[in-house]
Amino acid sequence: QSALTQPASVSGSPGQSITISCTGTSSDVGGHNYVSWYQQHPGKAPKLMIYDVTNRPSGVSNRFSGSKSGNTASLTISGLQAEDEADYYCSSYRSRSTTLYVFGTGTKVTVL
Amino acid sequence: EVQLVESGGGLVQPGGSLRLSCAASGFTFSSNWMSWVRQAPGKGLEWVANIKQDGSEMYYVDSVKGRFTISRDNAKNSLYLQMNSLRAEDTAVYYCATEGGHWFDPWGQGTLVTVFS
């Protein structure tokens, strides 16, 4: 089961915007609006940041936004802050498979 | 407060077995699909298995089919993962997570399983 493809690392200065891509196939990212994004700080459990491509859970900063085009989903962090430094993972439901969910390879975000 | 607490991790030799548990509180456990997700040391997340609200449907990642069994006890608000024929590549932190829809929220703090020879 191939993982979704993310860049290994993305960096930006405080206040800048960054975008993390998540590339899959027509069986997962491109076939459904079931992409979610998770933030994980070292030694901590993942935290849901975006669900169903664009929706933000209650309590998550509006500096986080999601989008999708074709087989690629994206997470944008605006007004980058020091506390945004973490690992980020995308996930997608996968149809025509008994492996129902697939995660991305993960992206380390560094705030310079 | 919604809370998931995993337990049961530990050291085991290849070929051995472990049973993980996840105790849920603060929400209606029986209303949600539940999943296990694992993370090998220094690696990314991997979805392992999930189970329907009433336990009538279960799905697994190919690498654990025939070796792992997910189950739940709604009366005890608990989720389980029976892991047999463990391999070195099963070494990971195992998280239980609630499925709100096609997403995972919240997550437990995780329990570490180490398969060593």
CSV table of C-alpha atoms in Angstrom, one decimal:
chain,number,residue,atom,x,y,z
A,1,GLN,CA,0.0,0.0,0.0
A,2,SER,CA,1.9,3.1,-1.2
A,3,ALA,CA,1.9,6.0,1.0
A,4,LEU,CA,0.8,9.4,-0.2
A,5,THR,CA,3.8,11.6,-1.3
A,6,GLN,CA,4.7,14.7,0.7
A,7,PRO,CA,7.9,16.8,0.7
A,8,ALA,CA,10.3,15.7,3.4
A,9,SER,CA,10.7,19.3,4.7
A,10,VAL,CA,9.3,22.8,4.3
A,11,SER,CA,10.6,25.9,6.1
A,12,GLY,CA,9.6,29.5,6.4
A,13,SER,CA,10.2,32.6,8.5
A,14,PRO,CA,7.8,33.8,11.2
A,15,GLY,CA,4.8,35.5,9.5
A,16,GLN,CA,5.3,33.9,6.1
A,17,SER,CA,3.0,31.4,4.5
A,18,ILE,CA,4.0,27.9,3.5
A,19,THR,CA,2.2,25.1,1.6
A,20,ILE,CA,2.6,21.3,2.0
A,21,SER,CA,1.5,19.1,-0.8
A,22,CYS,CA,0.1,15.6,-0.6
A,23,THR,CA,0.0,13.6,-3.9
A,24,GLY,CA,-2.0,10.4,-4.3
A,25,THR,CA,-4.0,8.7,-7.0
A,26,SER,CA,-7.6,8.7,-8.3
A,27,SER,CA,-8.3,5.9,-5.8
A,28,ASP,CA,-7.6,8.1,-2.8
A,29,VAL,CA,-6.9,11.8,-2.9
A,30,GLY,CA,-8.4,12.4,-6.3
A,31,GLY,CA,-11.4,10.1,-5.9
A,32,HIS,CA,-12.9,11.6,-2.7
A,33,ASN,CA,-13.1,14.7,-0.6
A,34,TYR,CA,-11.9,12.6,2.4
A,35,VAL,CA,-8.4,14.2,2.9
A,36,SER,CA,-7.4,15.1,6.4
A,37,TRP,CA,-4.3,16.7,7.9
A,38,TYR,CA,-2.5,16.0,11.2
A,39,GLN,CA,0.1,18.0,13.2
A,40,GLN,CA,2.5,16.0,15.4
A,41,HIS,CA,4.9,17.5,17.8
A,42,PRO,CA,7.8,15.3,19.0
A,43,GLY,CA,6.7,12.7,21.5
A,44,LYS,CA,3.1,13.6,21.2
A,45,ALA,CA,0.0,12.1,19.5
A,46,PRO,CA,-1.1,13.5,16.2
A,47,LYS,CA,-3.7,16.3,16.2
A,48,LEU,CA,-6.4,16.8,13.6
A,49,MET,CA,-6.0,20.1,11.8
A,50,ILE,CA,-8.2,19.7,8.6
A,51,TYR,CA,-10.8,17.2,7.6
A,52,ASP,CA,-12.7,16.6,4.4
A,53,VAL,CA,-10.2,18.6,2.4
A,54,THR,CA,-11.1,22.1,3.7
A,55,ASN,CA,-12.8,21.9,7.0
A,56,ARG,CA,-11.2,23.1,10.2
A,57,PRO,CA,-12.2,21.5,13.6
A,58,SER,CA,-13.3,23.8,16.4
A,59,GLY,CA,-10.2,25.2,18.2
A,60,VAL,CA,-7.8,25.0,15.3
A,61,SER,CA,-6.4,28.3,14.2
A,62,ASN,CA,-7.8,29.8,11.0
A,63,ARG,CA,-4.2,30.2,9.9
A,64,PHE,CA,-4.5,26.6,8.7
A,65,SER,CA,-6.4,25.9,5.5
A,66,GLY,CA,-6.8,23.0,3.1
A,67,SER,CA,-7.4,22.6,-0.6
A,68,LYS,CA,-7.3,20.0,-3.4
A,69,SER,CA,-6.7,19.9,-7.1
A,70,GLY,CA,-6.9,16.6,-8.9
A,71,ASN,CA,-4.8,14.0,-7.1
A,72,THR,CA,-2.9,16.5,-5.0
A,73,ALA,CA,-4.1,18.0,-1.7
A,74,SER,CA,-2.5,20.9,0.0
A,75,LEU,CA,-2.2,22.4,3.6
A,76,THR,CA,-1.3,26.1,3.8
A,77,ILE,CA,-0.1,27.6,7.1
A,78,SER,CA,-0.4,31.4,7.0
A,79,GLY,CA,1.3,33.8,9.4
A,80,LEU,CA,3.8,31.1,10.4
A,81,GLN,CA,4.5,30.9,14.2
A,82,ALA,CA,7.2,29.2,16.2
A,83,GLU,CA,4.6,26.7,17.6
A,84,ASP,CA,3.8,25.5,14.1
A,85,GLU,CA,7.1,23.8,13.9
A,86,ALA,CA,6.2,20.1,13.9
A,87,ASP,CA,5.6,17.1,11.6
A,88,TYR,CA,2.5,17.2,9.3
A,89,TYR,CA,0.8,14.2,7.8
A,90,CYS,CA,-2.0,14.0,5.3
A,91,SER,CA,-4.4,11.1,5.1
A,92,SER,CA,-7.0,9.9,2.6
A,93,TYR,CA,-9.7,7.3,2.4
A,94,ARG,CA,-8.9,4.8,-0.3
A,95,SER,CA,-11.6,3.1,-2.3
A,96,ARG,CA,-11.4,-0.3,-4.1
A,97,SER,CA,-9.1,-1.5,-1.4
A,98,THR,CA,-9.4,-3.3,2.0
A,99,THR,CA,-6.7,-0.9,3.3
A,100,LEU,CA,-9.2,1.8,3.9
A,101,TYR,CA,-6.9,4.6,4.8
A,102,VAL,CA,-3.5,5.8,3.7
A,103,PHE,CA,-1.2,8.4,5.3
A,104,GLY,CA,1.3,10.6,3.7
A,105,THR,CA,5.1,10.3,4.1
A,106,GLY,CA,5.2,13.2,6.4
A,107,THR,CA,6.6,16.8,6.2
A,108,LYS,CA,8.9,18.4,8.8
A,109,VAL,CA,8.0,22.1,9.1
A,110,THR,CA,10.8,24.3,10.4
A,111,VAL,CA,10.3,27.9,11.5
A,112,LEU,CA,13.5,29.7,10.7
B,1,GLU,CA,-13.4,15.5,28.4
B,2,VAL,CA,-12.9,13.1,25.5
B,3,GLN,CA,-10.1,10.7,26.3
B,4,LEU,CA,-8.5,7.5,24.9
B,5,VAL,CA,-6.0,5.6,27.0
B,6,GLU,CA,-4.0,2.8,25.5
B,7,SER,CA,-2.3,0.0,27.4
B,8,GLY,CA,-0.8,-3.4,26.9
B,9,GLY,CA,2.4,-2.5,25.0
B,10,GLY,CA,5.7,-4.0,25.9
B,11,LEU,CA,8.6,-6.2,24.8
B,12,VAL,CA,8.0,-9.4,23.0
B,13,GLN,CA,10.0,-11.8,20.9
B,14,PRO,CA,9.4,-12.5,17.3
B,15,GLY,CA,6.5,-14.9,16.9
B,16,GLY,CA,5.0,-13.8,20.2
B,17,SER,CA,1.6,-12.2,21.0
B,18,LEU,CA,0.3,-9.1,22.7
B,19,ARG,CA,-3.1,-7.7,23.3
B,20,LEU,CA,-3.5,-3.9,23.3
B,21,SER,CA,-6.4,-2.2,24.9
B,22,CYS,CA,-7.9,1.3,24.5
B,23,ALA,CA,-10.2,2.7,27.2
B,24,ALA,CA,-12.5,5.4,26.0
B,25,SER,CA,-14.4,8.1,28.0
B,26,GLY,CA,-16.1,11.4,27.5
B,27,PHE,CA,-18.1,10.4,24.4
B,28,THR,CA,-20.6,7.8,23.2
B,29,PHE,CA,-18.1,5.1,22.3
B,30,SER,CA,-20.7,2.9,20.6
B,31,SER,CA,-21.5,5.6,18.0
B,32,ASN,CA,-18.1,5.7,16.3
B,33,TRP,CA,-16.0,3.6,14.1
B,34,MET,CA,-12.6,3.1,15.8
B,35,SER,CA,-9.1,2.6,14.4
B,36,TRP,CA,-5.6,1.6,15.3
B,37,VAL,CA,-2.8,3.6,13.8
B,38,ARG,CA,0.9,2.8,14.3
B,39,GLN,CA,4.2,4.7,14.0
B,40,ALA,CA,7.5,2.9,13.8
B,41,PRO,CA,10.4,4.7,15.6
B,42,GLY,CA,11.4,7.8,13.5
B,43,LYS,CA,8.9,6.9,10.8
B,44,GLY,CA,5.5,8.0,9.6
B,45,LEU,CA,2.0,7.0,10.5
B,46,GLU,CA,0.4,3.8,9.2
B,47,TRP,CA,-3.3,2.9,9.5
B,48,VAL,CA,-3.6,-0.6,10.8
B,49,ALA,CA,-7.2,-1.6,11.3
B,50,ASN,CA,-10.7,-0.3,12.0
B,51,ILE,CA,-14.0,-1.7,13.3
B,52,LYS,CA,-17.6,-0.6,12.8
B,53,GLN,CA,-19.7,0.6,15.7
B,54,ASP,CA,-21.4,-2.7,16.4
B,55,GLY,CA,-18.3,-4.8,15.6
B,56,SER,CA,-19.8,-6.3,12.4
B,57,GLU,CA,-17.2,-5.0,10.0
B,58,MET,CA,-13.4,-4.9,10.4
B,59,TYR,CA,-10.7,-3.9,7.9
B,60,TYR,CA,-7.0,-4.3,8.0
B,61,VAL,CA,-3.8,-3.2,6.2
B,62,ASP,CA,-2.5,-6.1,4.2
B,63,SER,CA,0.7,-6.5,6.2
B,64,VAL,CA,-1.3,-7.5,9.4
B,65,LYS,CA,-4.1,-9.6,7.9
B,66,GLY,CA,-4.3,-13.0,9.4
B,67,ARG,CA,-2.1,-12.0,12.3
B,68,PHE,CA,-3.9,-9.1,14.0
B,69,THR,CA,-7.6,-9.0,15.2
B,70,ILE,CA,-9.4,-5.8,16.1
B,71,SER,CA,-12.4,-6.1,18.5
B,72,ARG,CA,-14.5,-3.9,20.8
B,73,ASP,CA,-16.7,-4.1,23.9
B,74,ASN,CA,-19.2,-1.3,23.8
B,75,ALA,CA,-20.4,-2.2,27.3
B,76,LYS,CA,-16.9,-1.5,28.6
B,77,ASN,CA,-16.1,1.4,26.2
B,78,SER,CA,-13.0,-0.5,25.1
B,79,LEU,CA,-11.2,-1.2,21.9
B,80,TYR,CA,-8.7,-4.1,21.5
B,81,LEU,CA,-6.0,-5.2,19.1
B,82,GLN,CA,-4.9,-8.8,19.4
B,83,MET,CA,-1.5,-9.2,17.8
B,84,ASN,CA,-0.1,-12.6,17.0
B,85,SER,CA,3.0,-13.8,15.1
B,86,LEU,CA,4.7,-10.6,15.8
B,87,ARG,CA,7.6,-9.5,13.6
B,88,ALA,CA,10.4,-7.0,14.1
B,89,GLU,CA,8.6,-4.7,11.6
B,90,ASP,CA,5.6,-4.5,13.9
B,91,THR,CA,7.7,-2.5,16.4
B,92,ALA,CA,5.9,0.8,16.8
B,93,VAL,CA,3.9,3.1,18.9
B,94,TYR,CA,0.3,2.0,18.5
B,95,TYR,CA,-2.4,4.7,18.8
B,96,CYS,CA,-6.2,4.2,19.0
B,97,ALA,CA,-8.2,6.9,17.4
B,98,THR,CA,-11.9,7.7,17.0
B,99,GLU,CA,-13.2,8.1,13.4
B,100,GLY,CA,-15.4,11.2,13.3
B,101,GLY,CA,-16.2,10.6,9.6
B,102,HIS,CA,-13.3,9.8,7.3
B,103,TRP,CA,-10.8,11.4,9.8
B,104,PHE,CA,-9.2,10.5,13.1
B,105,ASP,CA,-10.0,12.6,16.2
B,106,PRO,CA,-9.2,12.3,19.0
B,107,TRP,CA,-6.1,10.1,19.4
B,108,GLY,CA,-4.8,8.3,22.5
B,109,GLN,CA,-1.3,8.9,23.8
B,110,GLY,CA,-0.1,5.6,22.3
B,111,THR,CA,1.5,2.5,23.6
B,112,LEU,CA,4.9,1.2,22.5
B,113,VAL,CA,5.3,-2.4,21.2
B,114,THR,CA,8.9,-3.6,20.7
B,115,VAL,CA,9.5,-6.9,19.0
B,116,PHE,CA,13.1,-8.0,19.6
B,117,SER,CA,15.2,-11.1,19.1
